[in-house]
Short mmCIF file of C-alpha atoms in Angstrom, two decimals:
data_model
loop_
_atom_site.label_atom_id
_atom_site.label_comp_id
_atom_site.label_asym_id
_atom_site.label_seq_id
_atom_site.Cartn_x
_atom_site.Cartn_y
_atom_site.Cartn_z
CA UNK U 65 -137.59 -66.25 152.13
CA UNK U 66 -134.94 -64.21 153.96
CA UNK U 67 -133.93 -65.62 157.33
CA UNK U 68 -133.78 -63.50 160.49
CA UNK U 69 -130.26 -63.08 161.87
CA UNK U 70 -129.95 -62.65 165.64
CA UNK U 71 -127.37 -59.95 165.00
CA UNK U 72 -130.20 -57.89 163.49
CA UNK U 73 -132.18 -58.12 166.75
CA UNK U 74 -131.31 -54.65 168.15
CA UNK U 75 -132.35 -52.87 164.96
CA UNK U 76 -135.64 -54.76 164.82
CA UNK U 77 -136.25 -53.96 168.49
CA UNK U 78 -135.63 -50.26 167.92
CA UNK U 79 -138.03 -50.25 164.98
CA UNK U 80 -140.78 -51.95 166.98
CA UNK U 81 -140.29 -49.58 169.92
CA UNK U 82 -140.59 -46.54 167.67
CA UNK U 83 -143.78 -47.94 166.21
CA UNK U 84 -145.20 -48.38 169.71
CA UNK U 85 -144.65 -44.64 170.36
CA UNK U 86 -142.26 -45.11 173.25
CA UNK U 87 -140.39 -41.97 174.29
CA UNK U 88 -138.15 -40.47 176.98
CA UNK U 89 -138.95 -39.21 180.43
CA UNK U 90 -138.75 -35.46 180.17
CA UNK U 91 -135.13 -35.22 181.33
CA UNK U 92 -135.70 -36.08 185.00
CA UNK U 93 -133.87 -39.43 185.06
CA UNK U 94 -130.18 -39.19 184.14
CA UNK U 95 -129.20 -42.20 181.96
CA UNK U 96 -125.60 -42.24 183.23
CA UNK U 97 -123.01 -39.91 184.74
CA UNK U 98 -119.81 -41.27 183.16
CA UNK U 99 -118.67 -40.84 179.53
CA UNK U 100 -119.02 -44.52 178.61
CA UNK U 101 -122.54 -44.77 180.03
CA UNK U 102 -123.62 -41.53 178.34
CA UNK U 103 -122.21 -42.64 174.97
CA UNK U 104 -124.06 -45.95 175.39
CA UNK U 105 -127.35 -44.06 175.98
CA UNK U 106 -127.68 -45.59 179.43
CA UNK U 107 -127.49 -49.21 178.23
CA UNK U 108 -125.02 -51.57 179.87
CA UNK U 109 -126.56 -53.69 182.64
CA UNK U 110 -125.19 -56.80 180.86
CA UNK U 111 -121.96 -55.27 179.53
CA UNK U 112 -119.31 -57.38 181.29
CA UNK U 113 -115.66 -56.41 181.78
CA UNK U 114 -116.71 -52.75 181.98
CA UNK U 115 -116.21 -50.81 185.21
CA UNK U 116 -118.62 -48.09 184.03
CA UNK U 117 -121.33 -50.70 183.41
CA UNK U 118 -120.69 -52.06 186.91
CA UNK U 119 -121.99 -48.75 188.26
CA UNK U 120 -125.34 -49.74 186.71
CA UNK U 121 -125.18 -53.40 187.73
CA UNK U 122 -122.96 -54.40 190.68
CA UNK U 123 -123.01 -58.07 189.57
CA UNK U 124 -120.61 -57.10 186.75
CA UNK U 125 -117.77 -56.34 189.18
CA UNK U 126 -116.58 -59.97 189.13
CA UNK U 127 -116.03 -59.74 185.36
CA UNK U 128 -113.41 -56.97 185.59
CA UNK U 129 -110.03 -57.83 184.06
CA UNK U 130 -106.98 -58.08 186.29
CA UNK U 131 -107.30 -56.92 189.87
CA UNK U 132 -109.78 -54.13 189.06
CA UNK U 133 -109.56 -50.46 188.23
CA UNK U 134 -111.03 -47.01 188.77
CA UNK U 135 -112.40 -44.13 186.73
CA UNK U 136 -112.90 -40.45 187.40
CA UNK U 137 -115.12 -38.28 185.22
CA UNK U 138 -116.61 -34.82 185.09
CA UNK U 139 -118.98 -33.05 182.75
CA UNK U 140 -122.11 -30.95 182.55
CA UNK U 141 -125.81 -31.46 182.13
CA UNK U 142 -127.89 -28.82 180.32
CA UNK U 143 -131.68 -28.42 180.34
CA UNK U 144 -133.80 -25.86 178.54
CA UNK U 145 -137.56 -25.37 178.78
CA UNK U 146 -139.87 -22.91 177.10
CA UNK U 147 -143.55 -22.11 176.96
CA UNK U 148 -145.32 -20.29 174.14
CA UNK U 149 -148.69 -18.63 174.57
CA UNK U 150 -150.39 -19.52 171.31
CA UNK U 151 -152.72 -16.49 171.31
CA UNK U 152 -149.83 -14.04 170.83
CA UNK U 153 -146.86 -16.36 170.13
CA UNK U 154 -144.96 -14.92 173.08
CA UNK U 155 -142.12 -17.27 174.05
CA UNK U 156 -140.64 -17.54 177.55
CA UNK U 157 -137.35 -19.37 178.11
CA UNK U 158 -136.03 -20.89 181.31
CA UNK U 159 -132.75 -19.93 182.94
CA UNK U 160 -130.58 -21.85 185.45
CA UNK U 161 -129.86 -24.39 182.72
CA UNK U 162 -126.71 -26.27 183.67
CA UNK U 163 -125.37 -28.50 186.43
CA UNK U 164 -121.97 -30.11 187.07
CA UNK U 165 -121.98 -33.88 186.46
CA UNK U 166 -119.28 -35.67 188.53
CA UNK U 167 -118.81 -39.44 188.51
CA UNK U 168 -116.43 -41.87 190.19
CA UNK U 169 -116.08 -45.63 190.29
CA UNK U 170 -113.67 -48.19 191.65
CA UNK U 171 -113.66 -51.96 191.47
CA UNK U 172 -111.43 -54.47 193.29
CA UNK U 173 -111.45 -58.18 192.40
CA UNK U 174 -110.70 -60.37 195.44
CA UNK U 175 -110.12 -63.80 193.92
CA UNK U 176 -112.30 -65.59 191.38
CA UNK U 177 -115.60 -65.30 193.26
CA UNK U 178 -115.80 -61.94 195.05
CA UNK U 179 -115.36 -58.30 194.03
CA UNK U 180 -115.95 -54.95 195.70
CA UNK U 181 -116.74 -51.50 194.33
CA UNK U 182 -117.67 -47.91 195.04
CA UNK U 183 -119.72 -45.68 192.75
CA UNK U 184 -120.70 -42.01 192.80
CA UNK U 185 -123.30 -40.80 190.30
CA UNK U 186 -126.28 -38.51 189.69
CA UNK U 187 -129.50 -40.50 189.15
CA UNK U 188 -131.94 -37.54 188.99
CA UNK U 189 -131.58 -33.94 187.79
CA UNK U 190 -134.22 -31.35 186.94
CA UNK U 191 -133.87 -27.56 187.08
CA UNK U 192 -135.10 -24.29 185.60
CA UNK U 193 -136.32 -20.79 186.50
CA UNK U 194 -138.90 -18.68 184.63
CA UNK U 195 -139.23 -14.90 184.76
CA UNK U 196 -142.27 -12.75 185.65
CA UNK U 197 -143.52 -12.61 182.04
CA UNK U 198 -144.78 -16.19 181.81
CA UNK U 199 -148.38 -16.77 182.86
CA UNK U 200 -147.45 -20.24 184.14
CA UNK U 201 -145.56 -18.58 187.02
CA UNK U 202 -148.55 -18.95 189.37
CA UNK U 203 -148.27 -22.75 189.06
CA UNK U 204 -144.50 -22.57 189.61
CA UNK U 205 -141.61 -20.47 188.34
CA UNK U 206 -138.63 -22.40 189.79
CA UNK U 207 -137.60 -26.00 190.27
CA UNK U 208 -134.26 -27.48 191.25
CA UNK U 209 -133.88 -31.17 192.00
CA UNK U 210 -130.32 -32.51 192.37
CA UNK U 211 -129.41 -35.98 193.61
CA UNK U 212 -125.86 -37.16 194.32
CA UNK U 213 -125.56 -40.83 195.21
CA UNK U 214 -122.70 -42.92 196.63
CA UNK U 215 -122.90 -46.69 197.11
CA UNK U 216 -120.61 -49.46 198.33
CA UNK U 217 -120.94 -52.53 196.11
CA UNK U 218 -120.18 -56.22 196.44
CA UNK U 219 -120.51 -59.01 193.88
CA UNK U 220 -120.41 -62.80 194.14
CA UNK U 221 -119.79 -65.27 191.31
CA UNK U 222 -122.02 -68.23 192.21
CA UNK U 223 -120.75 -69.99 189.07
CA UNK U 224 -118.38 -68.95 186.31
CA UNK U 225 -121.37 -67.92 184.22
CA UNK U 226 -123.63 -66.46 186.93
CA UNK U 227 -123.12 -63.67 189.48
CA UNK U 228 -125.14 -61.44 191.78
CA UNK U 229 -124.33 -58.04 193.24
CA UNK U 230 -125.59 -55.61 195.87
CA UNK U 231 -125.13 -51.91 196.51
CA UNK U 232 -125.84 -49.96 199.71
CA UNK U 233 -125.23 -46.27 200.35
CA UNK U 234 -126.78 -42.85 200.67
CA UNK U 235 -128.12 -40.16 198.37
CA UNK U 236 -128.07 -36.43 198.99
CA UNK U 237 -131.21 -34.71 197.69
CA UNK U 238 -131.19 -30.93 197.22
CA UNK U 239 -134.56 -29.43 196.36
CA UNK U 240 -135.88 -25.94 195.68
CA UNK U 241 -139.10 -24.60 194.17
CA UNK U 242 -140.96 -21.33 193.90
CA UNK U 243 -144.09 -19.66 192.58
CA UNK U 244 -145.57 -16.21 192.11
CA UNK U 245 -148.53 -15.50 194.42
CA UNK U 246 -150.98 -12.60 194.50
CA UNK U 247 -152.30 -11.16 197.76
CA UNK U 248 -154.87 -8.43 198.33
CA UNK U 249 -153.57 -5.02 199.47
CA UNK U 250 -156.07 -3.46 201.88
CA UNK U 251 -156.44 0.22 202.68
CA UNK U 252 -155.09 -0.72 206.12
CA UNK U 253 -152.67 -3.56 205.26
CA UNK U 254 -152.11 -4.51 208.91
CA UNK U 255 -155.76 -5.55 209.37
CA UNK U 256 -157.95 -8.13 207.58
CA UNK U 257 -160.01 -7.20 204.55
CA UNK U 258 -163.60 -6.24 205.25
CA UNK U 259 -166.40 -3.80 204.46
CA UNK U 260 -164.53 -1.06 206.30
CA UNK U 261 -161.13 -2.09 204.95
CA UNK U 262 -161.51 -2.61 201.17
CA UNK U 263 -158.88 -3.95 198.78
CA UNK U 264 -157.05 -1.32 196.76
CA UNK U 265 -155.45 -3.86 194.44
CA UNK U 266 -153.27 -6.93 194.34
CA UNK U 267 -149.59 -7.37 195.10
CA UNK U 268 -147.68 -10.10 193.28
CA UNK U 269 -144.96 -11.59 195.44
CA UNK U 270 -142.64 -14.47 194.65
CA UNK U 271 -142.22 -17.13 197.35
CA UNK U 272 -139.65 -19.92 197.28
CA UNK U 273 -138.56 -22.87 199.41
CA UNK U 274 -135.39 -24.92 199.58
CA UNK U 275 -134.02 -27.78 201.59
CA UNK U 276 -132.05 -31.01 201.54
CA UNK U 277 -132.14 -34.54 202.86
CA UNK U 278 -129.81 -37.52 203.06
CA UNK U 279 -131.65 -40.77 202.40
CA UNK U 280 -130.64 -44.46 202.13
CA UNK U 281 -129.98 -46.01 198.72
CA UNK U 282 -129.86 -49.66 197.69
CA UNK U 283 -129.50 -51.63 194.46
CA UNK U 284 -129.36 -55.23 193.28
CA UNK U 285 -128.18 -56.92 190.10
CA UNK U 286 -127.48 -60.25 188.47
CA UNK U 287 -125.58 -61.42 185.41
CA UNK U 288 -125.93 -64.64 183.41
CA UNK U 289 -123.45 -65.46 180.65
CA UNK U 290 -125.69 -67.58 178.42
CA UNK U 291 -122.75 -68.40 176.14
CA UNK U 292 -119.42 -66.94 175.17
CA UNK U 293 -121.21 -64.29 173.08
CA UNK U 294 -124.57 -63.73 174.80
CA UNK U 295 -125.06 -62.19 178.27
CA UNK U 296 -128.22 -61.34 180.18
CA UNK U 297 -128.25 -58.74 182.96
CA UNK U 298 -130.90 -57.57 185.42
CA UNK U 299 -130.71 -54.70 187.88
CA UNK U 300 -133.00 -52.96 190.34
CA UNK U 301 -132.47 -49.58 192.02
CA UNK U 302 -134.70 -48.88 194.97
CA UNK U 303 -136.65 -45.66 195.56
CA UNK U 304 -135.07 -42.65 197.26
CA UNK U 305 -137.45 -41.33 199.90
CA UNK U 306 -137.40 -39.10 202.95
CA UNK U 307 -138.37 -35.69 204.31
CA UNK U 308 -136.69 -32.61 202.89
CA UNK U 309 -136.26 -29.98 205.60
CA UNK U 310 -137.69 -27.01 203.76
CA UNK U 311 -137.12 -23.33 204.53
CA UNK U 312 -139.49 -20.81 202.92
CA UNK U 313 -138.60 -17.22 202.06
CA UNK U 314 -139.86 -14.29 200.01
CA UNK U 315 -138.18 -14.18 196.62
CA UNK U 316 -135.64 -11.52 195.73
CA UNK U 317 -137.74 -10.35 192.77
CA UNK U 318 -139.39 -6.96 193.53
CA UNK U 319 -143.11 -7.03 194.23
CA UNK U 320 -145.44 -5.74 191.53
CA UNK U 321 -148.99 -4.36 191.71
CA UNK U 322 -152.17 -4.70 189.69
CA UNK U 323 -155.84 -3.79 190.03
CA UNK U 324 -158.31 -6.13 191.69
CA UNK U 325 -159.50 -7.41 188.29
CA UNK U 326 -156.02 -8.84 187.74
CA UNK U 327 -155.54 -6.89 184.50
CA UNK U 328 -155.76 -3.13 184.99
CA UNK U 329 -153.41 -0.54 186.42
CA UNK U 330 -153.64 -0.25 190.23
CA UNK U 331 -154.34 3.08 191.98
CA UNK U 332 -151.46 5.44 192.60
CA UNK U 333 -149.75 5.08 195.94
CA UNK U 334 -150.60 1.42 196.43
CA UNK U 335 -146.91 0.63 196.78
CA UNK U 336 -146.89 2.39 200.17
CA UNK U 337 -149.48 0.02 201.61
CA UNK U 338 -147.80 -2.81 199.70
CA UNK U 339 -144.47 -2.22 201.45
CA UNK U 340 -146.21 -2.44 204.83
CA UNK U 341 -148.03 -5.62 203.78
CA UNK U 342 -144.84 -7.24 202.52
CA UNK U 343 -143.26 -6.76 205.94
CA UNK U 344 -146.17 -8.67 207.48
CA UNK U 345 -146.11 -11.63 205.10
CA UNK U 346 -145.01 -15.00 206.47
CA UNK U 347 -143.80 -17.43 203.77
CA UNK U 348 -145.01 -21.01 204.18
CA UNK U 349 -143.21 -24.15 203.04
CA UNK U 350 -145.14 -27.06 201.60
CA UNK U 351 -145.28 -30.71 202.60
CA UNK U 352 -141.73 -32.05 203.05
CA UNK U 353 -142.12 -35.63 201.81
CA UNK U 354 -140.17 -36.61 198.68
CA UNK U 355 -139.98 -39.95 196.90
CA UNK U 356 -138.04 -40.55 193.73
CA UNK U 357 -139.04 -43.64 191.78
CA UNK U 358 -137.55 -47.13 191.77
CA UNK U 359 -136.12 -48.37 188.48
CA UNK U 360 -135.42 -51.76 186.98
CA UNK U 361 -133.65 -52.81 183.77
CA UNK U 362 -133.23 -56.02 181.80
CA UNK U 363 -130.33 -56.08 179.34
CA UNK U 364 -129.24 -58.44 176.57
CA UNK U 365 -125.69 -58.15 175.25
CA UNK U 366 -124.23 -59.80 172.17
CA UNK U 367 -120.56 -59.86 171.24
CA UNK U 368 -120.91 -60.18 167.47
CA UNK U 369 -117.15 -60.49 166.87
CA UNK U 370 -113.87 -59.28 168.30
CA UNK U 371 -114.59 -55.74 167.08
CA UNK U 372 -118.32 -55.13 167.62
CA UNK U 373 -120.63 -55.53 170.63
CA UNK U 374 -124.22 -54.38 171.00
CA UNK U 375 -126.70 -54.34 173.87
CA UNK U 376 -130.40 -53.61 174.29
CA UNK U 377 -131.82 -52.66 177.71
CA UNK U 378 -135.52 -52.62 178.55
CA UNK U 379 -136.25 -50.34 181.52
CA UNK U 380 -139.12 -49.78 183.94
CA UNK U 381 -139.60 -46.63 186.02
CA UNK U 382 -142.25 -46.57 188.75
CA UNK U 383 -143.34 -42.99 188.05
CA UNK U 384 -146.67 -43.57 189.83
CA UNK U 385 -144.70 -43.49 193.10
CA UNK U 386 -142.93 -40.21 192.27
CA UNK U 387 -143.77 -37.70 194.99
CA UNK U 388 -142.46 -34.14 195.30
CA UNK U 389 -142.76 -31.67 198.20
CA UNK U 390 -145.88 -29.51 198.38
CA UNK U 391 -146.21 -26.03 196.93
CA UNK U 392 -145.35 -22.79 198.70
CA UNK U 393 -147.81 -20.39 200.32
CA UNK U 394 -147.91 -17.18 202.31
CA UNK U 395 -149.74 -16.07 205.46
CA UNK U 396 -151.30 -12.58 205.31
CA UNK U 397 -153.37 -10.58 207.83
CA UNK U 398 -156.43 -11.64 205.77
CA UNK U 399 -155.60 -15.36 205.67
CA UNK U 400 -153.48 -17.91 203.85
CA UNK U 401 -152.74 -17.79 200.12
CA UNK U 402 -151.49 -20.98 198.47
CA UNK U 403 -150.09 -21.75 195.05
CA UNK U 404 -152.91 -23.05 192.80
CA UNK U 405 -150.71 -25.87 191.46
CA UNK U 406 -152.18 -29.28 192.16
CA UNK U 407 -150.45 -32.46 193.29
CA UNK U 408 -147.96 -34.16 190.99
CA UNK U 409 -149.55 -37.11 189.19
CA UNK U 410 -147.11 -39.48 187.51
CA UNK U 411 -147.41 -42.82 185.78
CA UNK U 412 -145.38 -45.98 185.29
CA UNK U 413 -143.16 -45.98 182.22
CA UNK U 414 -141.23 -48.44 180.06
CA UNK U 415 -138.17 -47.54 178.04
CA UNK U 416 -135.56 -48.93 175.71
CA UNK U 417 -131.86 -48.17 175.25
CA UNK U 418 -129.86 -49.57 172.37
CA UNK U 419 -126.09 -49.20 171.99
CA UNK U 420 -123.21 -50.39 169.85
CA UNK U 421 -119.46 -50.37 170.56
CA UNK U 422 -116.86 -50.78 167.82
CA UNK U 423 -113.13 -51.37 168.44
CA UNK U 424 -110.86 -49.75 165.85
CA UNK U 425 -107.45 -51.28 166.21
CA UNK U 426 -105.80 -51.52 169.60
CA UNK U 427 -106.31 -47.96 170.81
CA UNK U 428 -109.65 -46.57 169.59
CA UNK U 429 -113.22 -47.52 170.51
CA UNK U 430 -116.29 -45.82 169.03
CA UNK U 431 -119.63 -45.82 170.86
CA UNK U 432 -123.16 -44.84 169.94
CA UNK U 433 -126.70 -45.35 171.17
CA UNK U 434 -130.29 -44.22 171.28
CA UNK U 435 -132.87 -44.17 174.05
CA UNK U 436 -136.66 -44.01 173.94
CA UNK U 437 -139.04 -44.12 176.92
CA UNK U 438 -142.67 -43.62 177.76
CA UNK U 439 -143.48 -40.34 179.48
CA UNK U 440 -143.76 -40.06 183.25
CA UNK U 441 -146.89 -37.90 182.95
CA UNK U 442 -149.99 -37.79 180.81
CA UNK U 443 -149.82 -35.13 178.08
CA UNK U 444 -152.46 -32.84 179.61
CA UNK U 445 -150.49 -32.71 182.90
CA UNK U 446 -147.10 -31.80 181.41
CA UNK U 447 -145.77 -28.36 182.36
CA UNK U 448 -142.46 -26.68 181.49
CA UNK U 449 -140.64 -26.92 184.83
CA UNK U 450 -140.97 -30.60 185.69
CA UNK U 451 -141.67 -31.83 182.17
CA UNK U 452 -142.49 -35.50 181.86
CA UNK U 453 -143.43 -35.54 178.18
CA UNK U 454 -142.24 -38.12 175.68
CA UNK U 455 -138.85 -37.62 174.01
CA UNK U 456 -135.90 -39.36 172.41
CA UNK U 457 -132.17 -39.27 173.07
CA UNK U 458 -129.16 -39.92 170.83
CA UNK U 459 -125.62 -40.55 172.08
CA UNK U 460 -122.11 -40.86 170.75
CA UNK U 461 -118.59 -41.04 172.13
CA UNK U 462 -115.18 -42.63 171.96
CA UNK U 463 -112.39 -44.08 174.08
CA UNK U 464 -108.64 -43.81 173.44
CA UNK U 465 -106.01 -45.84 175.25
CA UNK U 466 -103.21 -43.63 176.51
CA UNK U 467 -100.58 -44.41 179.06
CA UNK U 468 -101.79 -47.04 181.51
CA UNK U 469 -105.39 -46.02 181.11
CA UNK U 470 -108.16 -44.97 178.78
CA UNK U 471 -109.54 -41.51 178.01
CA UNK U 472 -113.28 -41.42 177.22
CA UNK U 473 -115.74 -38.81 175.99
CA UNK U 474 -119.51 -39.17 175.89
CA UNK U 475 -122.23 -36.84 174.59
CA UNK U 476 -126.01 -37.09 174.46
CA UNK U 477 -128.76 -34.83 173.09
CA UNK U 478 -132.35 -35.21 174.28
CA UNK U 479 -135.53 -33.70 172.86
CA UNK U 480 -138.98 -34.00 174.43
CA UNK U 481 -142.22 -34.18 172.53
CA UNK U 482 -143.84 -30.75 172.17
CA UNK U 483 -147.08 -30.56 174.16
CA UNK U 484 -149.98 -28.13 173.75
CA UNK U 485 -151.90 -27.60 177.00
CA UNK U 486 -155.01 -25.57 177.87
CA UNK U 487 -154.50 -25.80 181.63
CA UNK U 488 -151.31 -23.76 182.10
CA UNK U 489 -152.29 -20.19 181.20
CA UNK U 490 -153.98 -18.51 184.15
CA UNK U 491 -155.34 -15.21 185.46
CA UNK U 492 -155.45 -14.11 189.11
CA UNK U 493 -157.94 -11.50 190.31
CA UNK U 494 -159.39 -10.58 193.73
CA UNK U 495 -161.63 -13.67 193.32
CA UNK U 496 -158.60 -15.94 193.06
CA UNK U 497 -156.83 -17.91 190.37
CA UNK U 498 -158.54 -19.36 187.31
CA UNK U 499 -157.36 -21.07 184.15
CA UNK U 500 -158.08 -19.11 180.96
CA UNK U 501 -158.13 -22.17 178.70
CA UNK U 502 -155.72 -20.48 176.27
CA UNK U 503 -153.42 -22.96 174.54
CA UNK U 504 -149.79 -23.00 175.75
CA UNK U 505 -147.08 -24.90 173.94
CA UNK U 506 -144.44 -26.60 176.14
CA UNK U 507 -141.01 -27.64 174.84
CA UNK U 508 -138.03 -29.26 176.60
CA UNK U 509 -134.56 -30.27 175.45
CA UNK U 510 -131.25 -31.16 177.03
CA UNK U 511 -127.63 -32.17 176.57
CA UNK U 512 -125.15 -34.29 178.52
CA UNK U 513 -121.42 -34.55 178.14
CA UNK U 514 -118.66 -36.06 180.23
CA UNK U 515 -114.91 -36.56 179.95
CA UNK U 516 -113.21 -39.23 182.04
CA UNK U 517 -110.12 -41.34 182.54
CA UNK U 518 -110.08 -45.02 183.51
CA UNK U 519 -107.17 -47.08 184.78
CA UNK U 520 -107.04 -50.87 185.09
CA UNK U 521 -104.55 -52.56 187.41
#
């Protein structure tokens, strides 16, 4: 009988995870912001002697060679979403697809037992805008969630083989969302609808909100060198929560008009009353509370030989605690009109990252990895803007020693599971919004890349 080799553990773990239908989190959680972390598919909480890994686990700072080092990196993150109405195969694509991805880290070793660090990264990113053609616009046609985080870190080596680390800092959350709303246009738009003031038709007006908040951030990690070749790492990143100070406004997209049945051509001249009504509209922002989920990771690293090292990280994301600001609305002379989108409902999720790093001679290092996670939302609640469906990610990259430092490049491609939903297509008449039950196919994909330079001293 063939014997199981521990060096085969990561490949067996990846096979078992695939069989359990684990998948990624709809491109809301960024696996890493630096080229090494991206090329490792987000794995690295046990990867000692790596400044980039120390940004994931502060306990690793005491393992840095020499007196420490720093890295500076920059790249881009791309996201694309689309929905397809299955009844006519009409496809709608999102715009606003890319964001800048900066990263910075520094580590200073103060003796054998203490080290300090600073990290700047981007733990969460989600963005996209849909045009007026998609029927999912009533539930939301814009989302932008950007988080920049900076933390001061400190690590203590309690023993040569065991260390703990802490990180404390702040995160800047920038948030924006929008939706298309329909309001009734009365014969006299300055007065409420009634028997003597009938509705001529409906006006579709886009409303959006945006705001920002600075919230506290904290993290914790530990590292245990089981032997000269095996290392175990554990890290926890606390939730980011606070109130986003939202400002609501009417969108810059021109208003459009439709008959009261929500389908037919409106009467001629309705735009005159519509212009008066638009001047009376008061955009309303939603609830301001935001909470981005806590995350934890357990990593096992094995240095197979002087050339090859692999690591497997098991992650947990508390998606059930994910909370986003409320939807937009508008106040009219006839009352308040709110977006029909319901509350966000997330779920807890497990995930797995697996990476390998191969040294080629003295100057070159090749990296590769894969990542699979459970979805943050149930399939019937997935929509194109926020996503949350299952997906997989594949990464690659390299490092080249040049001068006194090291140049690194990391790239990752991510593809979500395609979801078919019967709750997204909707119609809006004078009676209000209703779901048509027509099947809509939702697809999401994304890319990450980063180029950086690291110096040890």
